[in-house]
mmCIF file of C-alpha atoms in Angstrom:
data_model
loop_
_atom_site.group_PDB
_atom_site.id
_atom_site.type_symbol
_atom_site.label_atom_id
_atom_site.label_comp_id
_atom_site.label_asym_id
_atom_site.label_seq_id
_atom_site.Cartn_x
_atom_site.Cartn_y
_atom_site.Cartn_z
ATOM 1 C CA MET A 1 99.301 120.907 101.519
ATOM 2 C CA SER A 2 98.006 117.351 99.928
ATOM 3 C CA GLY A 3 100.634 114.568 99.988
ATOM 4 C CA ARG A 4 101.825 116.115 103.049
ATOM 5 C CA THR A 5 101.706 113.488 106.292
ATOM 6 C CA CYS A 6 101.944 114.799 110.086
ATOM 7 C CA GLU A 7 104.461 112.263 111.039
ATOM 8 C CA VAL A 8 106.228 113.234 114.661
ATOM 9 C CA TYR A 9 109.890 112.418 115.722
ATOM 10 C CA ARG A 10 110.921 113.159 118.964
ATOM 11 C CA VAL A 11 114.451 113.540 120.158
ATOM 12 C CA ASP A 12 115.443 114.352 123.837
ATOM 13 C CA TRP A 13 118.359 114.722 125.473
ATOM 14 C CA LEU A 14 118.195 113.164 128.828
ATOM 15 C CA PRO A 15 120.268 115.409 131.248
ATOM 16 C CA GLY A 16 123.661 115.159 132.629
ATOM 17 C CA THR A 17 124.208 111.895 130.167
ATOM 18 C CA ASP A 18 125.564 111.772 126.555
ATOM 19 C CA VAL A 19 121.910 110.003 126.125
ATOM 20 C CA LEU A 20 119.551 110.395 123.386
ATOM 21 C CA HIS A 21 115.990 109.265 123.814
ATOM 22 C CA GLY A 22 114.407 109.186 120.398
ATOM 23 C CA THR A 23 110.563 108.242 119.974
ATOM 24 C CA CYS A 24 109.625 107.564 116.950
ATOM 25 C CA HIS A 25 105.842 108.547 114.879
ATOM 26 C CA CYS A 26 104.349 105.012 115.442
ATOM 27 C CA GLY A 27 105.436 105.346 119.398
ATOM 28 C CA ALA A 28 108.168 102.834 119.252
ATOM 29 C CA GLU A 29 111.169 104.037 121.422
ATOM 30 C CA HIS A 30 114.735 104.128 120.859
ATOM 31 C CA THR A 31 117.909 105.134 122.723
ATOM 32 C CA ALA A 32 121.702 106.652 121.545
ATOM 33 C CA GLU A 33 124.251 107.888 122.350
ATOM 34 C CA ASP A 34 125.358 108.764 118.156
ATOM 35 C CA PRO A 35 122.888 111.239 116.841
ATOM 36 C CA VAL A 36 123.497 110.089 113.397
ATOM 37 C CA ALA A 37 123.186 106.117 114.270
ATOM 38 C CA MET A 38 119.637 107.700 116.538
ATOM 39 C CA TRP A 39 118.504 109.337 112.997
ATOM 40 C CA ASP A 40 118.749 106.489 111.497
ATOM 41 C CA TRP A 41 116.988 104.136 113.108
ATOM 42 C CA MET A 42 113.952 106.486 113.040
ATOM 43 C CA LEU A 43 114.185 107.172 109.028
ATOM 44 C CA ALA A 44 115.123 103.306 108.671
ATOM 45 C CA HIS A 45 110.955 102.786 109.903
ATOM 46 C CA PRO A 46 109.728 100.039 110.383
ATOM 47 C CA GLN A 47 112.854 98.119 110.382
ATOM 48 C CA GLY A 48 113.810 98.247 114.075
ATOM 49 C CA HIS A 49 110.787 99.289 115.357
ATOM 50 C CA GLU A 50 109.084 96.322 117.122
ATOM 51 C CA LEU A 51 106.729 97.824 120.342
ATOM 52 C CA PRO A 52 106.853 95.747 123.395
ATOM 53 C CA GLY A 53 104.583 93.467 123.960
ATOM 54 C CA ASP A 54 104.179 93.288 119.671
ATOM 55 C CA GLY A 55 105.072 89.770 118.987
ATOM 56 C CA SER A 56 108.126 91.108 117.067
#
């Protein structure tokens, strides 16, 4: 198991909408209607991952 990381990506569907809410392993959050756009955002880490209050 060496060389593997425990990065957790979470995507939740917001019931009653077409909106997905994603949370990256770094804690950044993003919403999108397109599942492909959501995964592109997550897997492009760290581009686009500005956390609130981090000065980015």
